[in-house]
PDB file of C-alpha atoms in Angstrom:
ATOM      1  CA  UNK A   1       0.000   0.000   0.000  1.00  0.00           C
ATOM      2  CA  UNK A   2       2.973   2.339   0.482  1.00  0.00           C
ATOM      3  CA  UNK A   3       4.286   1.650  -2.416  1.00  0.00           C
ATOM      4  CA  UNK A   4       0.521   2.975  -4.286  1.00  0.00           C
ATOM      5  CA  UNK A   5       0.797   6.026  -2.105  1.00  0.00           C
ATOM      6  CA  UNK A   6       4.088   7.083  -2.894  1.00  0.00           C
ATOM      7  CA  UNK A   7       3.209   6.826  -6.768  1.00  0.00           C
ATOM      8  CA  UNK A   8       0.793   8.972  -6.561  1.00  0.00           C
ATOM      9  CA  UNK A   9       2.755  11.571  -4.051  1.00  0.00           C
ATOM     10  CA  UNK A  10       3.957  14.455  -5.649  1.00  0.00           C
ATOM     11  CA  UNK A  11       7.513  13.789  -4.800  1.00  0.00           C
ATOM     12  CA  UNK A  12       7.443  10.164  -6.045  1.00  0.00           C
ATOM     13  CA  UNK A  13       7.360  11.899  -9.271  1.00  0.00           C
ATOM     14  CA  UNK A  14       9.727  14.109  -9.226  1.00  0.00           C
ATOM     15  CA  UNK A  15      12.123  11.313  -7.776  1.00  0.00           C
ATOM     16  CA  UNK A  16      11.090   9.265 -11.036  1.00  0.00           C
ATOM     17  CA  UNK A  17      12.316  12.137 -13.201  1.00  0.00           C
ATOM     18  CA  UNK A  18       8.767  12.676 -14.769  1.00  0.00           C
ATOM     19  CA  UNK A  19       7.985  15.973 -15.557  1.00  0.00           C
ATOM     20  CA  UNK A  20       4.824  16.427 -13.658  1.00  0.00           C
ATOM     21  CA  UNK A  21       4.607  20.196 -14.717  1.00  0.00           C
ATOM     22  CA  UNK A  22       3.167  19.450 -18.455  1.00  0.00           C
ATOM     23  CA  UNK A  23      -0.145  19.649 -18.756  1.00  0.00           C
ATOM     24  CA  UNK A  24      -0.633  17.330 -21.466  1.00  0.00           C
ATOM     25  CA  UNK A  25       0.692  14.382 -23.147  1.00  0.00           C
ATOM     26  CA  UNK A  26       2.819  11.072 -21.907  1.00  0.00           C
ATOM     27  CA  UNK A  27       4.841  12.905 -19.348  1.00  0.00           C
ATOM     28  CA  UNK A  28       1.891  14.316 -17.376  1.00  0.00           C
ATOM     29  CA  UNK A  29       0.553  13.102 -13.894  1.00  0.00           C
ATOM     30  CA  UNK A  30      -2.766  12.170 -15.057  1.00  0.00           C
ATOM     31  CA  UNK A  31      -0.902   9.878 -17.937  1.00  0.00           C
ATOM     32  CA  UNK A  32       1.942   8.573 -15.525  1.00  0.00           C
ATOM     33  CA  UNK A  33      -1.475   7.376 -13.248  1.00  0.00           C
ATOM     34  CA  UNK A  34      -3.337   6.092 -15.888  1.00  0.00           C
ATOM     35  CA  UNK A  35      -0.333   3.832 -17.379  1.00  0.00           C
ATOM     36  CA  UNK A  36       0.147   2.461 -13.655  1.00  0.00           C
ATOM     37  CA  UNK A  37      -3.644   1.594 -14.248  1.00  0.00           C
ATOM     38  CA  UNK A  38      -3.227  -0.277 -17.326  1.00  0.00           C
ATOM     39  CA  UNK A  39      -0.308  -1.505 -16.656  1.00  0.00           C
ATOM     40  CA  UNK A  40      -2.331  -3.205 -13.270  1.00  0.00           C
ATOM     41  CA  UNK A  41      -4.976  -4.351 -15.488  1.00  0.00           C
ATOM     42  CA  UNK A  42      -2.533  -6.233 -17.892  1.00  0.00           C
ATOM     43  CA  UNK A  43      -0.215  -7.613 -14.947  1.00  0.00           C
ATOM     44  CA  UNK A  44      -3.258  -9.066 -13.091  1.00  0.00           C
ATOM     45  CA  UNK A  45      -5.418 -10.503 -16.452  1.00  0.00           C
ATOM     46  CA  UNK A  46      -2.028 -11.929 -18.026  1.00  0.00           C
ATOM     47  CA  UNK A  47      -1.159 -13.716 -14.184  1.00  0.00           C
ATOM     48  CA  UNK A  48      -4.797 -14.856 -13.768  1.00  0.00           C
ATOM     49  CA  UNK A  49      -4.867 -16.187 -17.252  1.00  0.00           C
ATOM     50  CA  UNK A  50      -1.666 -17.826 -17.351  1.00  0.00           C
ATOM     51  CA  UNK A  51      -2.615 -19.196 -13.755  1.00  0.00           C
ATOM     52  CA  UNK A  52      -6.065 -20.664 -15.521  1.00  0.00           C
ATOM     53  CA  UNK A  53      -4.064 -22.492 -18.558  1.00  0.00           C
ATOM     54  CA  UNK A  54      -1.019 -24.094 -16.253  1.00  0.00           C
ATOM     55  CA  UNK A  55      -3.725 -25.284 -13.964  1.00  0.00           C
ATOM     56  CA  UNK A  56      -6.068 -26.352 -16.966  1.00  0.00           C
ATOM     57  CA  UNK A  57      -2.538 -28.285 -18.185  1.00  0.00           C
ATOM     58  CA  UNK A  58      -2.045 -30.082 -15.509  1.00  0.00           C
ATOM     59  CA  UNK A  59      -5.346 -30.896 -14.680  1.00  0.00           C
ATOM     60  CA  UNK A  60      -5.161 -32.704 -18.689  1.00  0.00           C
ATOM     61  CA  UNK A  61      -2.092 -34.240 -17.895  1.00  0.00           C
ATOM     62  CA  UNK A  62      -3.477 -35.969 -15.136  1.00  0.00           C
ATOM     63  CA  UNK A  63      -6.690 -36.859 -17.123  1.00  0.00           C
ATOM     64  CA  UNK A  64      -4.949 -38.142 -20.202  1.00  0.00           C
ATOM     65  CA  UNK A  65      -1.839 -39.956 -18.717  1.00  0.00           C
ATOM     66  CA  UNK A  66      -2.763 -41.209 -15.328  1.00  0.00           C
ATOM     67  CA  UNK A  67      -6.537 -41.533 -16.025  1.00  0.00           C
ATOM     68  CA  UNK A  68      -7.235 -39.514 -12.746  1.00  0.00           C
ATOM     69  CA  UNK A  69      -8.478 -36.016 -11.354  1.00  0.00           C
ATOM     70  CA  UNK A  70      -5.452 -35.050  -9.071  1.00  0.00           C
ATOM     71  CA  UNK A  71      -2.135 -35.809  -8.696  1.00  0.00           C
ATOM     72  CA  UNK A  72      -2.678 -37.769  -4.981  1.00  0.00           C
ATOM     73  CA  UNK A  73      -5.167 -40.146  -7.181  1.00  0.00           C
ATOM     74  CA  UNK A  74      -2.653 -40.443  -9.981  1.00  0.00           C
ATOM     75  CA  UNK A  75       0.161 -41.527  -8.337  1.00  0.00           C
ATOM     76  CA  UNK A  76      -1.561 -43.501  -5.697  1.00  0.00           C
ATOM     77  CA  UNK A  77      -3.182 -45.434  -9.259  1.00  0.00           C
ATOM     78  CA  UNK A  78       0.206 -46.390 -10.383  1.00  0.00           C
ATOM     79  CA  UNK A  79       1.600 -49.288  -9.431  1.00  0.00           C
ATOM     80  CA  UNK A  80       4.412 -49.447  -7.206  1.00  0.00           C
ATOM     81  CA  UNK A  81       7.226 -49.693  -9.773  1.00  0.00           C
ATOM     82  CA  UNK A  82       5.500 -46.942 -11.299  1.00  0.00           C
ATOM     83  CA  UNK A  83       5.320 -44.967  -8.063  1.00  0.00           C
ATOM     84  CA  UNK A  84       9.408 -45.129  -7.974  1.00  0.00           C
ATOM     85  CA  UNK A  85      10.294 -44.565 -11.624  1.00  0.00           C
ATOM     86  CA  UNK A  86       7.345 -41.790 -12.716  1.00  0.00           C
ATOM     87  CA  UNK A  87       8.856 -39.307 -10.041  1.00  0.00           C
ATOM     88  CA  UNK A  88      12.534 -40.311 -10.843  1.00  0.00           C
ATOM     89  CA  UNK A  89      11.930 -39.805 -14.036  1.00  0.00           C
ATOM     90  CA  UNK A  90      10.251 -36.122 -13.749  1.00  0.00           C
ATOM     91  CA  UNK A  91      13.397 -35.565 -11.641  1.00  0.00           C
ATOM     92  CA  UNK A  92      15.231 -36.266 -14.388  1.00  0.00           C
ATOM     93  CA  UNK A  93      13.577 -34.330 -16.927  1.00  0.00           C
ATOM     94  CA  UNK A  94      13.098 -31.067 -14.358  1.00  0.00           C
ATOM     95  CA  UNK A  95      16.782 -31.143 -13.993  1.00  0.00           C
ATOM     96  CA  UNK A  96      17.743 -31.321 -17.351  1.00  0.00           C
ATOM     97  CA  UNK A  97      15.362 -28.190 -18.935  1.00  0.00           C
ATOM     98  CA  UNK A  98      16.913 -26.578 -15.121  1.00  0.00           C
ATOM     99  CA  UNK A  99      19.979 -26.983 -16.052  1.00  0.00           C
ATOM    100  CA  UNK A 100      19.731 -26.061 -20.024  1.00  0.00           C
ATOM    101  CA  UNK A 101      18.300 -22.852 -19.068  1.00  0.00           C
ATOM    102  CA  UNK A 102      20.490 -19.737 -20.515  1.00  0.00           C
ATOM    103  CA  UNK A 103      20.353 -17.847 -16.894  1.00  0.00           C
ATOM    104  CA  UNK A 104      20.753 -19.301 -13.608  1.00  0.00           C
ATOM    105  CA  UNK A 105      19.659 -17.310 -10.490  1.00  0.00           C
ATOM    106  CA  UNK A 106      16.933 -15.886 -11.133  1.00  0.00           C
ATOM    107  CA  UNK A 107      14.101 -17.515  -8.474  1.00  0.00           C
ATOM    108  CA  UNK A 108      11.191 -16.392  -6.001  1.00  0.00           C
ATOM    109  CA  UNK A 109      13.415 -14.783  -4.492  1.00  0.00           C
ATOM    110  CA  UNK A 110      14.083 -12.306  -7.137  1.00  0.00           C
ATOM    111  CA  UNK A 111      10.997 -11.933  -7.361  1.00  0.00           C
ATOM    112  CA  UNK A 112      10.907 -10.637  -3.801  1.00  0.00           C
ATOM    113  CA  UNK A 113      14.235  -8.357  -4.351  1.00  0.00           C
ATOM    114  CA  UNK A 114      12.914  -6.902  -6.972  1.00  0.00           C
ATOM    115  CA  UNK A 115      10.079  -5.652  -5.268  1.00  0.00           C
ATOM    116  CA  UNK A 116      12.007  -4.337  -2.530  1.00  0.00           C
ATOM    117  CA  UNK A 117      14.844  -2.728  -4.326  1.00  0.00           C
ATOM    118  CA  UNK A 118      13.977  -2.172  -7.738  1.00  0.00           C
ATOM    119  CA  UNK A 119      17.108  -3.563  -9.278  1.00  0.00           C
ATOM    120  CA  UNK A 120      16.268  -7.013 -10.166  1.00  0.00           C
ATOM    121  CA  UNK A 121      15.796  -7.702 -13.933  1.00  0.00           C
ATOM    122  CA  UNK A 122      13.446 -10.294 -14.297  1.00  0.00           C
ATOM    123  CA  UNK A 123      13.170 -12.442 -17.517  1.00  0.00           C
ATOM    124  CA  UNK A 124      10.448 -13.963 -19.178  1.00  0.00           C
ATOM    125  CA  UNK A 125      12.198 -16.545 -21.062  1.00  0.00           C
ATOM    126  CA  UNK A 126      14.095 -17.715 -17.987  1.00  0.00           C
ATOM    127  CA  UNK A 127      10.926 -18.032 -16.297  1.00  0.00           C
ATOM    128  CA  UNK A 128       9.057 -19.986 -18.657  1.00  0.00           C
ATOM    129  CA  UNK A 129      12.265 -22.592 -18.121  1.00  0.00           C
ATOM    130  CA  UNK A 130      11.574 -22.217 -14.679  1.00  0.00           C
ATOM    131  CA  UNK A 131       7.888 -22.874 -14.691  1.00  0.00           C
ATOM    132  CA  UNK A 132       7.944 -25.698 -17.730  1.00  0.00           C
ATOM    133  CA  UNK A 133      10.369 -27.846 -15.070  1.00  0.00           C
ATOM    134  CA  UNK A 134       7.986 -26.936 -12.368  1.00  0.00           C
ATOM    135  CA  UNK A 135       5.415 -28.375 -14.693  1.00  0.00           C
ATOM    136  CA  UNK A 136       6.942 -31.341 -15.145  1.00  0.00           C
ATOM    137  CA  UNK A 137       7.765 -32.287 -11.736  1.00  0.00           C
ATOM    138  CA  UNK A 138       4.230 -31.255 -10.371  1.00  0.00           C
ATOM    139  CA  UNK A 139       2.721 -33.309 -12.856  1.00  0.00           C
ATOM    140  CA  UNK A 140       5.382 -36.644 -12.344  1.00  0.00           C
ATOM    141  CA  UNK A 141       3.699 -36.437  -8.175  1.00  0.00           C
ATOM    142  CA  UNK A 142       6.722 -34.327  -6.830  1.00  0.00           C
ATOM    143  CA  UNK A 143       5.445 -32.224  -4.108  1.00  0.00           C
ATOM    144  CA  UNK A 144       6.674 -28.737  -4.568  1.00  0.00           C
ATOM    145  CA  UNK A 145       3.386 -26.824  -5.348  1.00  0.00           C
ATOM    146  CA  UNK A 146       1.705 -24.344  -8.056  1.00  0.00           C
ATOM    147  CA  UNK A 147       2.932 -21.101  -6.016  1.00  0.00           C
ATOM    148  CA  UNK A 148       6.373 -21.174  -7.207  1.00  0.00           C
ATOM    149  CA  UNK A 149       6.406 -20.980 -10.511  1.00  0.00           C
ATOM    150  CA  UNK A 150       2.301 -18.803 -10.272  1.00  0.00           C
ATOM    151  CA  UNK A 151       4.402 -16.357  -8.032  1.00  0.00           C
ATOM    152  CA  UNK A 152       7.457 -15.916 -10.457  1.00  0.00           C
ATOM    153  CA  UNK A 153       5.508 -16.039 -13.590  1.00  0.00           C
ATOM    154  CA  UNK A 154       3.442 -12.516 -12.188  1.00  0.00           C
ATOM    155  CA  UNK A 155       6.432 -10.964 -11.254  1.00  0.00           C
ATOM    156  CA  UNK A 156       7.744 -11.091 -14.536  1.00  0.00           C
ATOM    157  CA  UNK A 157       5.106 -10.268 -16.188  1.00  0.00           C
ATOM    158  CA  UNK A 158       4.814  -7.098 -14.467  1.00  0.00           C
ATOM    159  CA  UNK A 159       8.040  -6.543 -14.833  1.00  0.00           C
ATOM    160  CA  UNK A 160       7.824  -6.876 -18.639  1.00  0.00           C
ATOM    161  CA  UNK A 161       4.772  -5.075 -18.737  1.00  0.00           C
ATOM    162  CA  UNK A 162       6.239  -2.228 -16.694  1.00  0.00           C
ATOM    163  CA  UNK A 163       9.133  -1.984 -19.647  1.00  0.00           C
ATOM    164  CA  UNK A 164       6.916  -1.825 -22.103  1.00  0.00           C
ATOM    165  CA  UNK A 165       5.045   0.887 -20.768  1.00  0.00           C
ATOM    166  CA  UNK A 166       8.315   2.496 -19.729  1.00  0.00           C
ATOM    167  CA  UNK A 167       7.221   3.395 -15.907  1.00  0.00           C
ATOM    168  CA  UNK A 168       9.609   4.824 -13.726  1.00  0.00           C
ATOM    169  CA  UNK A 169      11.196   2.150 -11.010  1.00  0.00           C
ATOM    170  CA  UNK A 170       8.418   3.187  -8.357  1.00  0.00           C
ATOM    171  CA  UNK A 171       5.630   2.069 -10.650  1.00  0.00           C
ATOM    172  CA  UNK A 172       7.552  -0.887 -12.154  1.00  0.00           C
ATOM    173  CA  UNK A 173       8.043  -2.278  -8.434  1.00  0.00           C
ATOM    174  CA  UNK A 174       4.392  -1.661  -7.841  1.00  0.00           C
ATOM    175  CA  UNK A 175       3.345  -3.655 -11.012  1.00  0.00           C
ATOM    176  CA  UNK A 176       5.839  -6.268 -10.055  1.00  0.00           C
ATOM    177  CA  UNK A 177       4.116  -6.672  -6.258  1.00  0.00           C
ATOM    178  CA  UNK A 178       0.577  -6.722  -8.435  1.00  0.00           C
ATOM    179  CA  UNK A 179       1.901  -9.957 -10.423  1.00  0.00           C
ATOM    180  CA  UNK A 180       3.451 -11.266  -7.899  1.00  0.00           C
ATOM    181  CA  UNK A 181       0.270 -10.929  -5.733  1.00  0.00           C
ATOM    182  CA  UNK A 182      -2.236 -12.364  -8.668  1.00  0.00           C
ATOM    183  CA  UNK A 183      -0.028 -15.538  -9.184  1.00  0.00           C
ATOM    184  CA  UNK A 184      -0.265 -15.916  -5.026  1.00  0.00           C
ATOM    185  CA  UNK A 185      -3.861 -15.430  -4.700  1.00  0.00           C
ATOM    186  CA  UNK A 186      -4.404 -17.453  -8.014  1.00  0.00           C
ATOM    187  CA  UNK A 187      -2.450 -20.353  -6.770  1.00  0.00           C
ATOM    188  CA  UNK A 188      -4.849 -21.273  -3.934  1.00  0.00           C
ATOM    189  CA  UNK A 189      -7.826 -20.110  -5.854  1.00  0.00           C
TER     190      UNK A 189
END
């Protein structure tokens, strides 16, 4: 909520090297609100509908491959070789896209540093590495949840969409907290 406030606060714009004097055009105060608007907008409907399709995908995966409506039920349904090697092999398979990734280090917790210092760089393609093996080992019955990858996924994509609309670091930390909050509250929705 401080971070809202101080947006909007007269010096926050200043700080942001906005030129809050102009009545009209990009650079104005009612534009630099309005683009922390949209950009809100686009953060949370671009989390909540990426939430909707990995859910929707694993929810498929367990339909189609282990014949079942959850993950306890589709493991549990295996057999017991099958209970050994399925999660081995999604191990396997998580590690290897983990470790073929082009960036290591970026994680939750960037997500988090990014919020509360503003100089975190967040990408999108090493994310979608990051959630595809937290796909696959969700859906092989390894027990690391949907937050992770629901929580990084909205941080980047308000930090992407705060590039794009070129907001000053204030706004782009606020948009980042938005994402990150939509892939939270859409993981245990």
């Amino acid at each position: 909520m401080y971070l809202i406030h101080r947006t909007f606060h007269r010096n926050a714009l200043y700080d942001s090297g906005v030129n809050v004097e102009q009545p009209n055009g990009w650079k104005s105060r009612r534009a630099v609100a309005l683009r922390l608007v949209l950009g809100t907008l686009l953060v949370a409907g671009s989390t909540a509908l990426f939430a909707v399709a990995f859910r929707a995908l694993l929810a498929w995966i367990y339909h189609s491959v282990y014949l079942a409506d959850n993950v306890v039920d589709a493991i549990t349904g295996l057999r017991p070789l099958g209970r050994l090697l399925v999660p081995l092999c999604g191990a396997a398979v998580a590690g290897l896209i983990a470790r073929w990734r082009a960036s290591g280090g970026q994680n939750a917790s960037n997500v988090m540093e990014a919020i509360a210092l503003g100089r975190i760089r967040l990408s999108l393609r090493v994310t979608a590495s990051r959630v595809l093996a937290s796909g696959v080992a969700i859906a092989t019955g390894m027990s690391i949840g949907r937050e992770g990858p629901l929580i990084e996924a909205g941080g980047a994509f308000g930090f992407a969409i705060a590039r794009g609309l070129q907001t000053p670091l204030l706004q782009t930390r606020v948009l980042i907290a938005a994402g990150t909050a939509a892939g939270f509250a859409a993981a245990y929705n």
